[in-house]
Amino acid sequence: MNKTLLVLEIAAELQAYIQQIENSVKRYKLATDLDDNDTLDPEDYARQSEAAEMQLRYEQLLRQAKEQESFLMEHNQKGYATIVPGVLIETEMYYIYVGISIPSFKWEEKTVITLSEKAPAYAEMRGKKSGDTIELGAKRHKILAIS
């Protein structure tokens, strides 16, 4: 398992996620920026208010995603012996990165899963080491490697 290469792939996936969020922020910002002359119907004001609320939500998601990007780069070169934030875990079926949360994807015939420290699965696996088993969903997986 090459942690550096896999972390770079996770970073690319995270960057794509950030781009999607930035596009949503722009879209909602445009929806909130209506001229008074363009809003004749009271429903227009309601939609404008709703778009402003969504813009704020996406801006918050964007801040969180950028914090995750910083976390990922800070922990890229560190090696670990037990499961803690910043660790990369290899099982028979998965690569699991702890510390950020993005949608799963495939890499080298395995599924890459990312978990935040707030995830219930992390609480169950915290402190385990190579050779131990972890539970994901209803299945147990042996930890092949930790880095």
XYZ file of N, CA and C in Angstrom:
441
model
N 0.860 -1.175 0.000
C 0.000 0.000 0.000
C 0.902 1.233 0.000
N 0.694 2.102 -0.968
C 1.458 3.334 -1.060
C 0.591 4.493 -0.562
N 0.808 4.892 0.690
C -0.019 5.926 1.301
C 0.049 7.239 0.537
N 1.225 7.635 0.106
C 1.374 8.921 -0.577
C 0.528 8.971 -1.844
N 0.593 7.914 -2.665
C -0.197 7.887 -3.900
C -1.692 7.885 -3.617
N -2.095 7.097 -2.646
C -3.516 7.029 -2.326
C -4.007 8.346 -1.733
N -3.217 8.981 -0.898
C -3.615 10.278 -0.336
C -3.728 11.317 -1.450
N -2.863 11.251 -2.441
C -2.980 12.160 -3.587
C -4.286 11.927 -4.346
N -4.675 10.667 -4.463
C -5.940 10.342 -5.123
C -7.125 10.844 -4.287
N -7.047 10.665 -2.979
C -8.095 11.189 -2.086
C -8.154 12.711 -2.207
N -6.993 13.355 -2.283
C -6.946 14.815 -2.430
C -7.602 15.253 -3.741
N -7.396 14.497 -4.804
C -8.032 14.817 -6.088
C -9.549 14.685 -5.989
N -10.013 13.630 -5.330
C -11.457 13.453 -5.124
C -12.021 14.585 -4.265
N -11.287 14.964 -3.242
C -11.708 16.065 -2.373
C -11.756 17.370 -3.160
N -10.786 17.590 -4.035
C -10.764 18.811 -4.848
C -11.976 18.852 -5.778
N -12.349 17.723 -6.351
C -13.544 17.655 -7.201
C -14.792 17.981 -6.379
N -14.848 17.476 -5.154
C -15.963 17.760 -4.243
C -16.010 19.258 -3.923
N -14.846 19.859 -3.665
C -14.772 21.298 -3.389
C -15.273 22.086 -4.591
N -14.889 21.665 -5.783
C -15.338 22.354 -7.004
C -16.856 22.302 -7.140
N -17.452 21.152 -6.827
C -18.918 21.032 -6.885
C -19.581 21.995 -5.900
N -19.020 22.089 -4.718
C -19.585 22.983 -3.707
C -19.436 24.436 -4.156
N -18.263 24.789 -4.687
C -18.054 26.156 -5.166
C -19.052 26.509 -6.264
N -19.329 25.569 -7.167
C -20.317 25.803 -8.219
C -21.709 26.028 -7.627
N -22.049 25.276 -6.598
C -23.351 25.464 -5.943
C -23.437 26.818 -5.269
N -22.356 27.243 -4.612
C -22.340 28.564 -3.973
C -22.585 29.643 -5.027
N -21.902 29.549 -6.167
C -22.076 30.543 -7.239
C -23.508 30.553 -7.756
N -24.067 29.365 -7.947
C -25.432 29.257 -8.469
C -26.438 29.906 -7.507
N -26.291 29.629 -6.205
C -27.220 30.215 -5.239
C -26.969 31.708 -5.050
N -25.735 32.122 -5.207
C -25.430 33.559 -5.106
C -26.130 34.320 -6.229
N -26.111 33.757 -7.432
C -26.821 34.388 -8.552
C -28.330 34.435 -8.295
N -28.859 33.400 -7.697
C -30.299 33.340 -7.422
C -30.714 34.357 -6.371
N -29.794 34.743 -5.500
C -30.140 35.738 -4.468
C -29.937 37.154 -4.947
N -29.277 37.311 -6.065
C -28.920 38.639 -6.554
C -29.917 39.125 -7.606
N -31.161 39.282 -7.204
C -32.196 39.772 -8.106
C -32.376 41.271 -7.905
N -32.579 41.979 -9.002
C -32.877 43.411 -8.904
C -34.305 43.597 -8.421
N -34.545 44.715 -7.756
C -35.902 45.005 -7.295
C -36.872 45.091 -8.471
N -36.403 45.542 -9.632
C -37.264 45.630 -10.808
C -37.637 44.256 -11.354
N -36.816 43.241 -11.044
C -37.076 41.888 -11.531
C -38.023 41.101 -10.627
N -38.303 41.605 -9.448
C -39.120 40.863 -8.494
C -40.477 41.545 -8.335
N -41.437 41.028 -9.050
C -42.788 41.569 -8.973
C -43.700 40.698 -8.125
N -43.391 39.460 -8.059
C -44.209 38.471 -7.375
C -43.630 38.209 -5.981
N -44.485 38.141 -4.942
C -43.989 37.827 -3.598
C -43.250 36.491 -3.532
N -43.591 35.558 -4.423
C -42.894 34.280 -4.447
C -41.430 34.457 -4.832
N -41.136 35.477 -5.628
C -39.749 35.744 -6.001
C -38.916 36.052 -4.760
N -39.499 36.819 -3.842
C -38.783 37.141 -2.601
C -38.565 35.889 -1.748
N -39.562 35.011 -1.730
C -39.437 33.767 -0.968
C -38.332 32.897 -1.560
N -38.288 32.784 -2.889
C -37.243 31.998 -3.538
C -35.866 32.633 -3.313
N -35.825 33.955 -3.316
C -34.575 34.658 -3.085
C -34.066 34.381 -1.664
N -34.975 34.395 -0.702
C -34.618 34.110 0.685
C -34.147 32.658 0.838
N -34.851 31.748 0.179
C -34.482 30.326 0.217
C -33.102 30.120 -0.408
N -32.835 30.796 -1.515
C -31.531 30.679 -2.177
C -30.420 31.235 -1.282
N -30.701 32.322 -0.558
C -29.699 32.896 0.354
C -29.366 31.910 1.469
N -30.375 31.220 1.979
C -30.153 30.223 3.028
C -29.313 29.058 2.497
N -29.617 28.597 1.291
C -28.844 27.507 0.687
C -27.403 27.961 0.415
N -27.236 29.195 -0.003
C -25.891 29.717 -0.241
C -25.070 29.657 1.046
N -25.668 30.054 2.157
C -24.960 30.007 3.438
C -24.596 28.576 3.821
N -25.493 27.636 3.583
C -25.213 26.231 3.888
C -24.042 25.706 3.059
N -24.049 26.024 1.772
C -22.959 25.567 0.910
C -21.646 26.258 1.240
N -21.702 27.504 1.657
C -20.473 28.182 2.070
C -19.880 27.503 3.305
N -20.744 27.061 4.222
C -20.275 26.331 5.396
C -19.654 24.994 4.974
N -20.299 24.278 4.058
C -19.735 23.024 3.539
C -18.385 23.268 2.871
N -18.268 24.381 2.172
C -17.019 24.715 1.500
C -15.901 24.950 2.511
N -16.207 25.677 3.578
C -15.198 25.893 4.627
C -14.748 24.561 5.234
N -15.703 23.677 5.519
C -15.371 22.375 6.083
C -14.522 21.551 5.123
N -14.843 21.575 3.840
C -14.087 20.807 2.851
C -12.656 21.334 2.740
N -12.482 22.631 2.818
C -11.127 23.198 2.750
C -10.332 22.866 4.011
N -11.013 22.800 5.159
C -10.343 22.354 6.393
C -9.902 20.895 6.250
N -10.751 20.078 5.626
C -10.396 18.676 5.400
C -9.188 18.568 4.477
N -9.120 19.427 3.484
C -7.979 19.428 2.568
C -6.687 19.741 3.325
N -6.740 20.714 4.223
C -5.558 21.051 5.036
C -5.163 19.875 5.920
N -6.152 19.241 6.550
C -5.902 18.074 7.403
C -5.203 16.977 6.604
N -5.710 16.707 5.423
C -5.169 15.645 4.576
C -3.694 15.901 4.266
N -3.364 17.119 3.906
C -1.975 17.437 3.558
C -1.057 17.420 4.786
N -1.569 17.811 5.944
C -0.770 17.804 7.170
C -0.406 16.384 7.607
N -1.275 15.429 7.328
C -1.077 14.055 7.786
C -0.561 13.121 6.700
N -0.271 13.636 5.523
C 0.132 12.823 4.388
C 1.386 11.998 4.660
N 2.408 12.570 5.247
C 3.695 11.893 5.411
C 3.837 11.162 6.742
N 2.878 11.291 7.619
C 2.989 10.656 8.929
C 2.646 9.176 8.825
N 3.349 8.360 9.601
C 3.056 6.940 9.684
C 2.479 6.620 11.050
N 1.631 5.631 11.120
C 0.952 5.294 12.365
C 0.993 3.791 12.602
N 0.919 3.398 13.862
C 0.887 1.974 14.221
C -0.502 1.554 14.672
N -1.316 2.528 15.108
C -2.692 2.248 15.533
C -3.635 3.191 14.804
N -4.923 2.900 14.918
C -5.919 3.710 14.223
C -6.185 4.991 15.009
N -5.801 6.094 14.386
C -6.004 7.454 14.893
C -6.310 8.335 13.682
N -6.776 9.585 13.885
C -6.999 10.467 12.735
C -5.721 10.643 11.909
N -5.862 10.540 10.588
C -4.733 10.653 9.674
C -4.195 9.314 9.196
N -4.722 8.230 9.728
C -4.235 6.895 9.379
C -4.916 6.391 8.103
N -4.183 5.562 7.382
C -4.729 4.847 6.239
C -4.720 3.366 6.590
N -5.868 2.724 6.467
C -6.051 1.323 6.838
C -6.315 0.519 5.565
N -5.714 -0.656 5.484
C -5.990 -1.547 4.372
C -6.624 -2.824 4.903
N -7.751 -3.210 4.296
C -8.374 -4.503 4.578
C -8.450 -5.263 3.254
N -9.061 -6.448 3.260
C -9.181 -7.230 2.033
C -9.950 -6.475 0.953
N -10.955 -5.706 1.345
C -11.853 -5.057 0.394
C -11.707 -3.538 0.325
N -11.134 -2.934 1.354
C -11.176 -1.476 1.462
C -9.822 -0.860 1.795
N -9.694 0.401 1.393
C -8.736 1.326 1.966
C -9.595 2.309 2.742
N -9.246 2.556 3.972
C -10.041 3.448 4.820
C -9.127 4.557 5.327
N -9.503 5.797 5.043
C -8.733 6.938 5.534
C -9.559 7.615 6.620
N -8.943 7.848 7.775
C -9.652 8.448 8.914
C -9.251 9.915 9.049
N -10.264 10.768 9.115
C -10.008 12.176 9.374
C -10.791 13.127 8.493
N -11.270 12.639 7.343
C -12.098 13.468 6.473
C -13.276 12.629 6.008
N -14.227 13.272 5.347
C -15.389 12.536 4.863
C -15.760 13.028 3.468
N -15.550 12.164 2.471
C -15.960 12.419 1.092
C -16.613 11.146 0.567
N -17.313 11.223 -0.574
C -17.914 10.002 -1.127
C -16.853 8.944 -1.448
N -17.227 7.677 -1.304
C -16.295 6.577 -1.578
C -16.022 6.483 -3.079
N -14.891 5.848 -3.416
C -14.522 5.651 -4.803
C -13.629 4.413 -4.905
N -13.396 3.931 -6.121
C -12.563 2.744 -6.361
C -11.125 3.168 -6.653
N -10.164 2.384 -6.131
C -8.744 2.587 -6.420
C -8.051 1.245 -6.287
N -7.349 0.831 -7.323
C -6.625 -0.441 -7.334
C -7.482 -1.618 -6.843
N -8.625 -1.790 -7.443
C -9.497 -2.932 -7.165
C -10.153 -2.919 -5.784
N -9.945 -1.850 -5.017
C -10.580 -1.753 -3.692
C -11.390 -0.465 -3.615
N -12.335 -0.452 -2.702
C -13.115 0.750 -2.453
C -12.403 1.585 -1.404
N -12.291 2.876 -1.671
C -11.694 3.802 -0.719
C -12.831 4.465 0.050
N -12.763 4.328 1.360
C -13.764 4.922 2.252
C -13.039 5.936 3.128
N -13.669 7.075 3.335
C -13.103 8.057 4.264
C -14.095 8.249 5.397
N -13.579 8.381 6.615
C -14.446 8.567 7.788
C -13.939 9.731 8.625
N -14.845 10.486 9.155
C -14.434 11.520 10.103
C -14.305 10.871 11.483
N -13.643 11.586 12.373
C -13.503 11.061 13.741
C -14.849 11.014 14.462
N -15.852 11.689 13.912
C -17.186 11.720 14.524
C -18.037 10.520 14.124
N -17.585 9.752 13.145
C -18.351 8.602 12.657
C -18.382 7.490 13.700
N -19.537 6.856 13.892
C -19.614 5.736 14.839
C -18.627 4.618 14.518
N -18.349 4.374 13.247
C -17.396 3.322 12.871
C -16.006 3.636 13.405
N -15.645 4.918 13.434
C -14.317 5.279 13.955
C -14.227 4.979 15.446
N -15.268 5.265 16.175
C -15.254 4.999 17.621
C -14.986 3.521 17.892
N -15.531 2.642 17.047
C -15.345 1.198 17.224
C -13.921 0.766 16.865
N -13.302 1.433 15.914
C -11.988 0.981 15.447
C -10.804 1.744 16.050
N -11.046 2.831 16.748
C -9.970 3.654 17.316
C -9.030 2.800 18.179
N -7.732 2.963 17.950
C -6.725 2.278 18.748
C -6.352 0.884 18.274
N -7.084 0.331 17.315
C -6.747 -1.013 16.824
C -5.484 -0.954 15.966
N -4.879 -2.122 15.787
C -3.622 -2.181 15.038
C -3.697 -3.268 13.975
N -2.645 -3.371 13.192
C -2.572 -4.361 12.125
C -2.769 -5.762 12.706
N -3.598 -6.568 12.037
C -3.910 -7.915 12.508
C -5.234 -7.981 13.259
N -5.686 -6.853 13.828
C -6.983 -6.799 14.508
C -8.101 -6.818 13.470
N -9.334 -6.972 13.948
C -10.485 -6.890 13.049
C -11.303 -5.657 13.400
N -11.943 -5.107 12.370
C -12.828 -3.958 12.550
C -14.177 -4.302 11.956
N -15.191 -3.618 12.399
C -16.541 -3.862 11.903
C -16.994 -2.670 11.075
N -17.419 -2.959 9.845
C -18.010 -1.960 8.962
C -19.372 -2.481 8.558
N -20.397 -1.799 8.999
C -21.734 -2.315 8.773
C -21.903 -3.590 9.567
N -22.371 -4.643 8.918
C -22.563 -5.925 9.592
C -21.388 -6.876 9.378
N -20.363 -6.430 8.641
C -19.241 -7.326 8.329
C -17.992 -6.955 9.111
N -17.210 -7.993 9.402
C -15.932 -7.794 10.097
C -14.812 -7.922 9.060
N -13.790 -7.087 9.196
C -12.670 -7.079 8.261
C -11.373 -7.102 9.037
N -10.429 -7.925 8.570
C -9.111 -7.981 9.189
C -8.271 -6.826 8.657
N -7.571 -6.146 9.547
C -6.675 -5.054 9.165
C -5.383 -5.679 8.647
N -5.099 -5.447 7.358
C -3.893 -5.988 6.739
C -2.686 -5.075 6.975
N -2.929 -3.766 6.929
C -1.838 -2.804 7.105
C -2.390 -1.476 7.580
N -1.540 -0.752 8.308
C -1.855 0.585 8.781
C -0.657 1.474 8.458
N -0.931 2.638 7.911
C 0.167 3.598 7.673
C -0.321 5.021 7.870
